[in-house]
mmCIF file of C-alpha atoms in Angstrom:
data_model
loop_
_atom_site.group_PDB
_atom_site.id
_atom_site.type_symbol
_atom_site.label_atom_id
_atom_site.label_comp_id
_atom_site.label_asym_id
_atom_site.label_seq_id
_atom_site.Cartn_x
_atom_site.Cartn_y
_atom_site.Cartn_z
ATOM 1 C CA MET W 1 45.972 57.010 101.593
ATOM 2 C CA ASN W 2 46.143 57.176 97.820
ATOM 3 C CA PRO W 3 47.113 53.676 96.627
ATOM 4 C CA VAL W 4 48.209 52.990 93.064
ATOM 5 C CA ILE W 5 49.670 50.084 91.114
ATOM 6 C CA GLY W 6 51.917 50.683 88.119
ATOM 7 C CA LEU W 7 51.666 48.010 85.432
ATOM 8 C CA ASP W 8 54.323 47.448 82.794
ATOM 9 C CA ILE W 9 52.502 45.565 80.030
ATOM 10 C CA SER W 10 54.354 43.063 77.834
ATOM 11 C CA LYS W 11 53.204 40.653 75.156
ATOM 12 C CA GLU W 12 52.193 37.700 77.318
ATOM 13 C CA GLU W 13 52.859 38.862 80.881
ATOM 14 C CA SER W 14 53.064 42.031 82.915
ATOM 15 C CA HIS W 15 54.878 43.369 85.975
ATOM 16 C CA GLY W 16 53.319 45.456 88.720
ATOM 17 C CA LYS W 17 54.500 47.649 91.574
ATOM 18 C CA ALA W 18 52.147 48.906 94.305
ATOM 19 C CA PHE W 19 52.364 52.092 96.383
ATOM 20 C CA LEU W 20 50.117 52.828 99.376
ATOM 21 C CA GLU W 21 50.848 56.538 99.005
ATOM 22 C CA ARG W 22 53.583 58.743 97.633
ATOM 23 C CA GLY W 23 57.007 57.476 98.684
ATOM 24 C CA LYS W 24 55.557 54.426 100.423
ATOM 25 C CA PRO W 25 55.952 51.285 98.273
ATOM 26 C CA PHE W 26 54.028 48.148 99.169
ATOM 27 C CA LYS W 27 55.830 44.800 99.065
ATOM 28 C CA GLY W 28 57.995 43.950 96.042
ATOM 29 C CA THR W 29 57.407 43.833 92.321
ATOM 30 C CA PHE W 30 55.053 41.100 91.178
ATOM 31 C CA HIS W 31 54.345 39.679 87.745
ATOM 32 C CA PHE W 32 51.430 37.815 86.192
ATOM 33 C CA GLU W 33 50.608 36.192 82.879
ATOM 34 C CA HIS W 34 47.683 37.254 80.689
ATOM 35 C CA THR W 35 45.769 34.068 81.444
ATOM 36 C CA ARG W 36 42.836 33.329 83.721
ATOM 37 C CA ASP W 37 45.162 32.162 86.517
ATOM 38 C CA GLY W 38 47.521 35.075 85.925
ATOM 39 C CA LEU W 39 44.722 37.646 86.123
ATOM 40 C CA ALA W 40 43.534 35.944 89.306
ATOM 41 C CA ASN W 41 46.994 36.672 90.761
ATOM 42 C CA LEU W 42 46.582 40.309 89.753
ATOM 43 C CA HIS W 43 43.199 40.360 91.452
ATOM 44 C CA GLN W 44 44.763 39.017 94.647
ATOM 45 C CA ALA W 45 47.450 41.718 94.542
ATOM 46 C CA LEU W 46 44.724 44.353 94.177
ATOM 47 C CA LYS W 47 42.857 42.916 97.164
ATOM 48 C CA ASP W 48 46.051 42.922 99.263
ATOM 49 C CA VAL W 49 46.585 46.626 98.598
ATOM 50 C CA GLU W 50 42.918 47.352 99.280
ATOM 51 C CA SER W 51 43.057 45.427 102.558
ATOM 52 C CA VAL W 52 45.948 47.525 103.874
ATOM 53 C CA SER W 53 44.952 50.931 102.493
ATOM 54 C CA LYS W 54 41.199 50.455 103.106
ATOM 55 C CA GLN W 55 40.393 51.748 99.618
ATOM 56 C CA ARG W 56 40.553 50.493 96.079
ATOM 57 C CA PRO W 57 43.846 51.249 94.298
ATOM 58 C CA SER W 58 44.016 53.004 90.950
ATOM 59 C CA LEU W 59 46.138 51.514 88.186
ATOM 60 C CA ILE W 60 48.401 53.235 85.680
ATOM 61 C CA LEU W 61 49.849 51.701 82.521
ATOM 62 C CA GLU W 62 51.307 52.712 79.165
ATOM 63 C CA ALA W 63 49.452 52.403 75.887
ATOM 64 C CA THR W 64 50.846 49.243 74.275
ATOM 65 C CA GLY W 65 48.415 48.533 71.454
ATOM 66 C CA HIS W 66 46.539 45.238 71.708
ATOM 67 C CA TYR W 67 48.859 43.726 74.355
ATOM 68 C CA GLN W 68 46.970 45.537 77.116
ATOM 69 C CA SER W 69 43.512 44.321 76.002
ATOM 70 C CA PRO W 70 43.202 41.305 78.385
ATOM 71 C CA VAL W 71 44.281 43.390 81.366
ATOM 72 C CA VAL W 72 42.024 46.332 80.471
ATOM 73 C CA GLN W 73 39.053 44.019 79.971
ATOM 74 C CA PHE W 74 39.710 42.447 83.368
ATOM 75 C CA LEU W 75 39.859 45.869 85.050
ATOM 76 C CA GLU W 76 36.635 46.914 83.325
ATOM 77 C CA GLU W 77 34.825 43.782 84.490
ATOM 78 C CA HIS W 78 35.891 44.375 88.104
ATOM 79 C CA HIS W 79 35.199 48.141 87.968
ATOM 80 C CA TYR W 80 38.714 49.332 88.789
ATOM 81 C CA ILE W 81 39.800 52.862 87.915
ATOM 82 C CA TYR W 82 42.769 52.834 85.551
ATOM 83 C CA ILE W 83 44.836 55.356 83.618
ATOM 84 C CA ILE W 84 46.462 54.781 80.246
ATOM 85 C CA ILE W 85 49.259 57.216 79.353
ATOM 86 C CA ASN W 86 51.213 57.998 76.239
ATOM 87 C CA PRO W 87 54.670 56.300 76.344
ATOM 88 C CA LEU W 88 56.231 59.674 75.511
ATOM 89 C CA ILE W 89 55.311 60.874 79.014
ATOM 90 C CA SER W 90 56.965 57.977 80.821
ATOM 91 C CA ASN W 91 59.992 58.107 78.498
ATOM 92 C CA ARG W 92 60.495 61.743 79.441
ATOM 93 C CA LEU W 93 60.629 60.822 83.131
ATOM 94 C CA ARG W 94 62.867 57.815 82.451
ATOM 95 C CA LYS W 95 65.406 59.996 80.640
ATOM 96 C CA SER W 96 65.501 62.418 83.566
ATOM 97 C CA GLN W 97 66.852 59.687 85.868
ATOM 98 C CA LEU W 98 70.596 59.672 86.557
ATOM 99 C CA ARG W 99 70.869 55.893 86.257
ATOM 100 C CA LYS W 100 70.045 54.305 82.933
ATOM 101 C CA VAL W 101 67.845 51.372 83.913
ATOM 102 C CA LYS W 102 65.307 49.726 81.593
ATOM 103 C CA THR W 103 63.643 46.636 83.038
ATOM 104 C CA ASP W 104 60.020 45.591 83.423
ATOM 105 C CA ALA W 105 60.234 45.926 87.190
ATOM 106 C CA ALA W 106 61.858 49.373 86.952
ATOM 107 C CA ASP W 107 59.205 50.537 84.470
ATOM 108 C CA ALA W 108 56.394 49.432 86.798
ATOM 109 C CA TYR W 109 58.062 51.334 89.660
ATOM 110 C CA LEU W 110 58.483 54.423 87.478
ATOM 111 C CA LEU W 111 54.803 54.390 86.430
ATOM 112 C CA SER W 112 53.714 54.313 90.071
ATOM 113 C CA GLU W 113 55.953 57.307 90.856
ATOM 114 C CA LEU W 114 54.632 59.137 87.799
ATOM 115 C CA TYR W 115 51.088 58.798 89.122
ATOM 116 C CA TYR W 116 51.914 61.060 92.066
ATOM 117 C CA LYS W 117 53.809 63.632 89.978
ATOM 118 C CA GLU W 118 51.184 64.273 87.306
ATOM 119 C CA GLU W 119 47.440 64.791 87.235
ATOM 120 C CA PHE W 120 45.837 62.165 85.027
ATOM 121 C CA GLU W 121 42.223 61.515 84.185
ATOM 122 C CA PRO W 122 40.799 57.982 84.523
ATOM 123 C CA PHE W 123 40.282 56.057 81.316
ATOM 124 C CA ARG W 124 36.696 56.368 80.113
ATOM 125 C CA LYS W 125 34.495 53.548 78.905
ATOM 126 C CA ARG W 126 33.916 55.307 75.584
ATOM 127 C CA ALA W 127 37.679 55.430 75.081
ATOM 128 C CA VAL W 128 37.707 51.628 74.865
ATOM 129 C CA GLN W 129 35.331 51.870 71.918
ATOM 130 C CA LEU W 130 37.564 54.471 70.306
ATOM 131 C CA LEU W 131 40.555 52.215 70.918
ATOM 132 C CA ASN W 132 38.781 49.377 69.128
ATOM 133 C CA LEU W 133 37.983 51.769 66.288
ATOM 134 C CA ARG W 134 41.686 52.651 66.121
ATOM 135 C CA TYR W 135 42.578 48.980 65.733
ATOM 136 C CA LEU W 136 40.068 48.688 62.898
ATOM 137 C CA THR W 137 41.287 51.777 61.024
ATOM 138 C CA ARG W 138 44.923 50.702 61.332
ATOM 139 C CA GLN W 139 44.043 47.190 60.203
ATOM 140 C CA TYR W 140 42.176 48.720 57.273
ATOM 141 C CA GLU W 141 45.266 50.725 56.357
ATOM 142 C CA SER W 142 47.422 47.596 56.529
ATOM 143 C CA LEU W 143 45.000 45.601 54.370
ATOM 144 C CA SER W 144 44.781 48.472 51.877
ATOM 145 C CA LYS W 145 48.561 48.405 51.438
ATOM 146 C CA MET W 146 48.456 44.631 50.950
ATOM 147 C CA CYS W 147 45.694 45.082 48.379
ATOM 148 C CA VAL W 148 47.752 47.635 46.444
ATOM 149 C CA GLN W 149 50.776 45.331 46.426
ATOM 150 C CA THR W 150 48.630 42.397 45.286
ATOM 151 C CA LYS W 151 47.173 44.448 42.442
ATOM 152 C CA LEU W 152 50.629 45.504 41.306
ATOM 153 C CA GLN W 153 51.813 41.896 41.296
ATOM 154 C CA PHE W 154 48.646 40.837 39.496
ATOM 155 C CA GLN W 155 49.192 43.541 36.866
ATOM 156 C CA ALA W 156 52.810 42.440 36.359
ATOM 157 C CA VAL W 157 51.759 38.845 35.710
ATOM 158 C CA LEU W 158 48.849 39.888 33.499
ATOM 159 C CA ASP W 159 51.158 42.027 31.333
ATOM 160 C CA GLN W 160 53.076 38.859 30.542
ATOM 161 C CA VAL W 161 50.243 36.378 29.914
ATOM 162 C CA PHE W 162 47.584 38.779 28.556
ATOM 163 C CA PRO W 163 49.338 42.010 27.438
ATOM 164 C CA ALA W 164 46.358 43.376 25.469
ATOM 165 C CA TYR W 165 43.829 42.998 28.283
ATOM 166 C CA LYS W 166 44.392 46.329 30.045
ATOM 167 C CA GLY W 167 41.584 48.782 29.260
ATOM 168 C CA VAL W 168 39.187 46.232 27.765
ATOM 169 C CA PHE W 169 36.660 46.485 30.613
ATOM 170 C CA GLY W 170 37.650 49.924 31.856
ATOM 171 C CA ALA W 171 37.871 48.907 35.496
ATOM 172 C CA MET W 172 40.263 45.965 35.527
ATOM 173 C CA TYR W 173 39.260 44.821 39.005
ATOM 174 C CA SER W 174 35.494 45.100 38.505
ATOM 175 C CA GLY W 175 33.308 42.072 39.066
ATOM 176 C CA ILE W 176 32.712 41.372 35.372
ATOM 177 C CA SER W 177 36.409 41.787 34.534
ATOM 178 C CA LEU W 178 37.576 39.348 37.202
ATOM 179 C CA ARG W 179 34.885 36.861 36.250
ATOM 180 C CA PHE W 180 36.000 37.057 32.631
ATOM 181 C CA LEU W 181 39.633 36.454 33.597
ATOM 182 C CA SER W 182 38.634 33.423 35.634
ATOM 183 C CA GLU W 183 37.187 31.996 32.409
ATOM 184 C CA PHE W 184 39.889 33.266 30.025
ATOM 185 C CA PRO W 185 43.120 33.803 32.030
ATOM 186 C CA THR W 186 45.456 34.251 29.005
ATOM 187 C CA SER W 187 45.369 35.745 25.527
ATOM 188 C CA HIS W 188 45.937 32.238 24.157
ATOM 189 C CA SER W 189 42.685 31.023 25.728
ATOM 190 C CA VAL W 190 40.799 33.868 24.025
ATOM 191 C CA LEU W 191 42.334 33.145 20.633
ATOM 192 C CA GLN W 192 41.303 29.503 20.924
ATOM 193 C CA THR W 193 37.620 30.475 21.409
ATOM 194 C CA ASP W 194 35.204 31.845 18.800
ATOM 195 C CA GLU W 195 33.648 35.288 19.134
ATOM 196 C CA ASP W 196 30.072 34.110 19.761
ATOM 197 C CA THR W 197 31.182 31.914 22.652
ATOM 198 C CA ILE W 198 33.058 34.815 24.231
ATOM 199 C CA LYS W 199 29.996 37.069 23.935
ATOM 200 C CA ALA W 200 27.802 34.414 25.505
ATOM 201 C CA LYS W 201 30.258 33.998 28.363
ATOM 202 C CA ILE W 202 30.340 37.736 29.038
ATOM 203 C CA LYS W 203 26.526 37.964 29.039
ATOM 204 C CA ALA W 204 26.325 35.004 31.411
ATOM 205 C CA LYS W 205 28.851 36.602 33.765
ATOM 206 C CA MET W 206 26.934 39.892 33.698
ATOM 207 C CA LYS W 207 23.656 38.122 34.566
ATOM 208 C CA GLU W 208 25.398 36.279 37.349
ATOM 209 C CA LEU W 209 26.815 39.536 38.698
ATOM 210 C CA LEU W 210 23.469 41.338 38.549
ATOM 211 C CA PHE W 211 21.680 38.410 40.186
ATOM 212 C CA SER W 212 24.110 38.455 43.086
ATOM 213 C CA LYS W 213 23.190 42.097 43.798
ATOM 214 C CA ARG W 214 19.430 41.470 44.024
ATOM 215 C CA GLY W 215 17.908 42.239 47.380
ATOM 216 C CA ARG W 216 19.934 45.425 47.838
ATOM 217 C CA SER W 217 17.654 48.430 47.597
ATOM 218 C CA GLU W 218 18.584 51.753 46.077
ATOM 219 C CA ASP W 219 18.450 53.287 49.544
ATOM 220 C CA TRP W 220 21.007 50.760 50.797
ATOM 221 C CA ILE W 221 23.337 51.463 47.901
ATOM 222 C CA ASN W 222 23.103 55.241 48.364
ATOM 223 C CA GLN W 223 23.290 55.158 52.158
ATOM 224 C CA ARG W 224 26.202 57.154 53.611
ATOM 225 C CA VAL W 225 27.337 57.445 57.171
ATOM 226 C CA GLN W 226 26.623 60.950 58.451
ATOM 227 C CA GLU W 227 29.151 61.874 61.130
ATOM 228 C CA LEU W 228 29.770 65.293 62.604
ATOM 229 C CA ILE W 229 33.285 65.376 61.199
ATOM 230 C CA GLN W 230 32.030 64.377 57.773
ATOM 231 C CA SER W 231 30.259 67.728 57.599
ATOM 232 C CA ILE W 232 33.693 69.147 56.734
ATOM 233 C CA PRO W 233 34.155 68.859 52.948
ATOM 234 C CA GLY W 234 37.047 66.539 52.156
ATOM 235 C CA ILE W 235 36.489 64.224 55.131
ATOM 236 C CA GLY W 236 34.767 60.928 54.367
ATOM 237 C CA HIS W 237 33.792 58.095 56.671
ATOM 238 C CA LYS W 238 37.240 56.425 56.602
ATOM 239 C CA ILE W 239 39.194 59.607 57.397
ATOM 240 C CA ALA W 240 36.569 60.542 60.012
ATOM 241 C CA ALA W 241 36.899 57.142 61.697
ATOM 242 C CA THR W 242 40.691 57.432 61.705
ATOM 243 C CA ILE W 243 40.644 60.924 63.225
ATOM 244 C CA LEU W 244 38.095 59.994 65.898
ATOM 245 C CA SER W 245 39.946 56.836 66.894
ATOM 246 C CA GLU W 246 43.383 58.473 67.023
ATOM 247 C CA VAL W 247 42.196 61.578 68.917
ATOM 248 C CA GLY W 248 40.193 59.534 71.434
ATOM 249 C CA GLU W 249 38.407 61.508 74.135
ATOM 250 C CA VAL W 250 38.537 65.164 73.066
ATOM 251 C CA VAL W 251 37.940 66.259 76.690
ATOM 252 C CA ARG W 252 41.607 65.434 77.296
ATOM 253 C CA PHE W 253 42.515 68.557 75.299
ATOM 254 C CA ASP W 254 41.238 71.729 76.960
ATOM 255 C CA HIS W 255 42.751 73.840 74.164
ATOM 256 C CA PRO W 256 43.039 73.141 70.416
ATOM 257 C CA LYS W 257 46.785 73.838 70.540
ATOM 258 C CA LYS W 258 47.206 70.763 72.736
ATOM 259 C CA LEU W 259 45.458 68.697 70.085
ATOM 260 C CA VAL W 260 47.748 70.251 67.448
ATOM 261 C CA ALA W 261 50.770 69.189 69.516
ATOM 262 C CA PHE W 262 49.260 65.724 69.998
ATOM 263 C CA ALA W 263 48.975 65.384 66.219
ATOM 264 C CA GLY W 264 52.623 66.435 65.847
ATOM 265 C CA ILE W 265 51.955 69.281 63.404
ATOM 266 C CA ASP W 266 53.131 72.058 65.711
ATOM 267 C CA PRO W 267 56.408 73.776 64.722
ATOM 268 C CA SER W 268 59.495 72.836 66.692
ATOM 269 C CA VAL W 269 61.341 75.676 68.416
ATOM 270 C CA PHE W 270 65.123 75.910 68.637
ATOM 271 C CA ALA W 271 66.913 78.799 70.306
ATOM 272 C CA SER W 272 70.298 78.906 72.007
ATOM 273 C CA GLY W 273 71.930 82.079 73.256
ATOM 274 C CA LYS W 274 71.503 84.755 70.597
ATOM 275 C CA PHE W 275 70.654 82.228 67.903
ATOM 276 C CA THR W 276 67.030 81.546 67.022
ATOM 277 C CA ALA W 277 66.221 79.192 64.175
ATOM 278 C CA THR W 278 64.045 80.694 61.451
ATOM 279 C CA ARG W 279 63.245 77.412 59.681
ATOM 280 C CA ASN W 280 61.461 75.103 62.076
ATOM 281 C CA ARG W 281 60.054 71.756 61.018
ATOM 282 C CA ILE W 282 56.970 70.228 62.577
ATOM 283 C CA THR W 283 57.640 68.057 65.614
ATOM 284 C CA LYS W 284 56.009 64.887 64.196
ATOM 285 C CA ARG W 285 55.198 63.680 67.699
ATOM 286 C CA GLY W 286 52.118 61.608 68.368
ATOM 287 C CA PHE W 287 50.656 59.082 65.946
ATOM 288 C CA ARG W 288 51.619 58.935 62.280
ATOM 289 C CA GLN W 289 48.130 57.692 61.348
ATOM 290 C CA LEU W 290 46.520 60.876 62.696
ATOM 291 C CA ARG W 291 48.901 63.134 60.759
ATOM 292 C CA TYR W 292 48.293 61.140 57.587
ATOM 293 C CA ALA W 293 44.511 61.432 58.014
ATOM 294 C CA LEU W 294 44.810 65.204 58.505
ATOM 295 C CA VAL W 295 47.024 65.533 55.420
ATOM 296 C CA MET W 296 44.493 63.595 53.335
ATOM 297 C CA ALA W 297 41.629 65.691 54.722
ATOM 298 C CA VAL W 298 43.418 68.922 53.767
ATOM 299 C CA GLN W 299 44.366 67.566 50.354
ATOM 300 C CA TRP W 300 40.815 66.481 49.519
ATOM 301 C CA GLY W 301 39.440 69.724 50.932
ATOM 302 C CA LEU W 302 41.664 71.816 48.639
ATOM 303 C CA ILE W 303 41.066 69.745 45.485
ATOM 304 C CA ARG W 304 38.463 71.507 43.341
ATOM 305 C CA SER W 305 37.888 73.848 46.284
ATOM 306 C CA ARG W 306 35.634 71.343 48.051
ATOM 307 C CA ASN W 307 36.206 73.187 51.325
ATOM 308 C CA THR W 308 35.898 76.855 50.393
ATOM 309 C CA ARG W 309 36.881 78.086 53.866
ATOM 310 C CA LEU W 310 40.029 75.984 53.819
ATOM 311 C CA LYS W 311 40.801 77.041 50.246
ATOM 312 C CA GLU W 312 40.446 80.728 51.153
ATOM 313 C CA PHE W 313 42.750 80.240 54.144
ATOM 314 C CA TYR W 314 45.326 78.471 51.961
ATOM 315 C CA GLU W 315 45.217 81.243 49.319
ATOM 316 C CA ARG W 316 45.607 83.900 52.019
ATOM 317 C CA LYS W 317 48.749 82.187 53.326
ATOM 318 C CA ARG W 318 50.137 81.945 49.796
ATOM 319 C CA THR W 319 49.416 85.640 49.242
ATOM 320 C CA GLU W 320 51.392 86.390 52.404
ATOM 321 C CA GLY W 321 54.380 84.755 50.711
ATOM 322 C CA LYS W 322 54.252 81.397 52.480
ATOM 323 C CA PRO W 323 55.595 78.412 50.491
ATOM 324 C CA HIS W 324 53.154 75.655 49.565
ATOM 325 C CA LYS W 325 54.279 73.246 52.322
ATOM 326 C CA VAL W 326 54.077 75.944 54.996
ATOM 327 C CA ALA W 327 50.592 76.968 53.833
ATOM 328 C CA PHE W 328 49.555 73.307 53.716
ATOM 329 C CA VAL W 329 50.691 72.679 57.314
ATOM 330 C CA ALA W 330 48.903 75.862 58.375
ATOM 331 C CA CYS W 331 45.736 74.428 56.811
ATOM 332 C CA ALA W 332 46.181 71.209 58.783
ATOM 333 C CA ASN W 333 46.626 73.292 61.939
ATOM 334 C CA LYS W 334 43.454 75.237 61.152
ATOM 335 C CA LEU W 335 41.591 72.001 60.450
ATOM 336 C CA VAL W 336 42.538 70.645 63.889
ATOM 337 C CA HIS W 337 41.117 73.793 65.495
ATOM 338 C CA TRP W 338 37.836 73.218 63.625
ATOM 339 C CA LEU W 339 37.784 69.564 64.629
ATOM 340 C CA HIS W 340 38.340 70.462 68.263
ATOM 341 C CA ALA W 341 35.431 72.908 68.167
ATOM 342 C CA ILE W 342 33.154 70.396 66.422
ATOM 343 C CA LEU W 343 33.885 67.562 68.836
ATOM 344 C CA LYS W 344 33.509 69.870 71.836
ATOM 345 C CA SER W 345 30.262 71.524 70.755
ATOM 346 C CA LYS W 346 28.852 68.530 68.810
ATOM 347 C CA LYS W 347 27.718 70.908 66.067
ATOM 348 C CA VAL W 348 28.253 70.406 62.342
ATOM 349 C CA PHE W 349 30.790 72.369 60.348
ATOM 350 C CA ARG W 350 29.490 75.293 58.276
ATOM 351 C CA LEU W 351 31.198 76.687 55.196
ATOM 352 C CA ALA W 352 29.873 80.176 55.859
#
């Protein structure tokens, strides 16, 4: 037998459907909450299947962000083999059905059927770490956007209460600048204070700032994370972390073109009868965060010719008559091929 349980993960509870082997469902659909008692019910369902089939069942579920974390952690602790698939795969099968049914129970049933139709690799322990890294990079992106919005709002208010302040300290959001504003929040407060007092305040704030940095050595300040991907000019630690977390286990992609398609930067193809489209946009499948990281990597690599190999490739495409956007996407495609080779071979990138 080849038992499997399909799990449809929701926010606070999940539904499951067990099969003993292909075409042989076991009992009805069950559901459980993401609590200690609920996971105990899941464990009992797993034991029931194991008792009948005489072997441990595998589990298959869709990637649902952080909602799946309690279930995945439970499966890890009890050493069950599980498979996490891209929702695009299950959606493709769902659309091929004649009846249009979308329920939690139906989705669990569909996932179990999908297990027997496709060949999937079990989820790896390292992939959990990459998944956590993905959460962190996406949270970082969200916080960065909030920071930008806060700065814009701060600037708008400051233009009203202290219009002449911009440019005084160079970096408006530096430590000394913010400390000064905490002492003198408006132009009126500055005008009401004599020059010597202001100078003394600034010196005091600078001493306070310098004192707070004591204990940090020069080596600590200059320390940089050295990752394999960071050997490619234009890719820093943040872009590298984003790419690694979004790609996940590179062994899933036996050819770089599959990774290109996963990133959604492969050209779409449209042909019908004698008509074949000559202007094909990229598919934009996969994760937006990965495409954005690749775009930033290409952009930083081309600026000031940081990545000479990428710059030469871009210029060659432009010489061939390709528009800027087409050449840029071609660079992103080339970059993915390099990344695939680096992650596979675990060797650093070389410019020559």
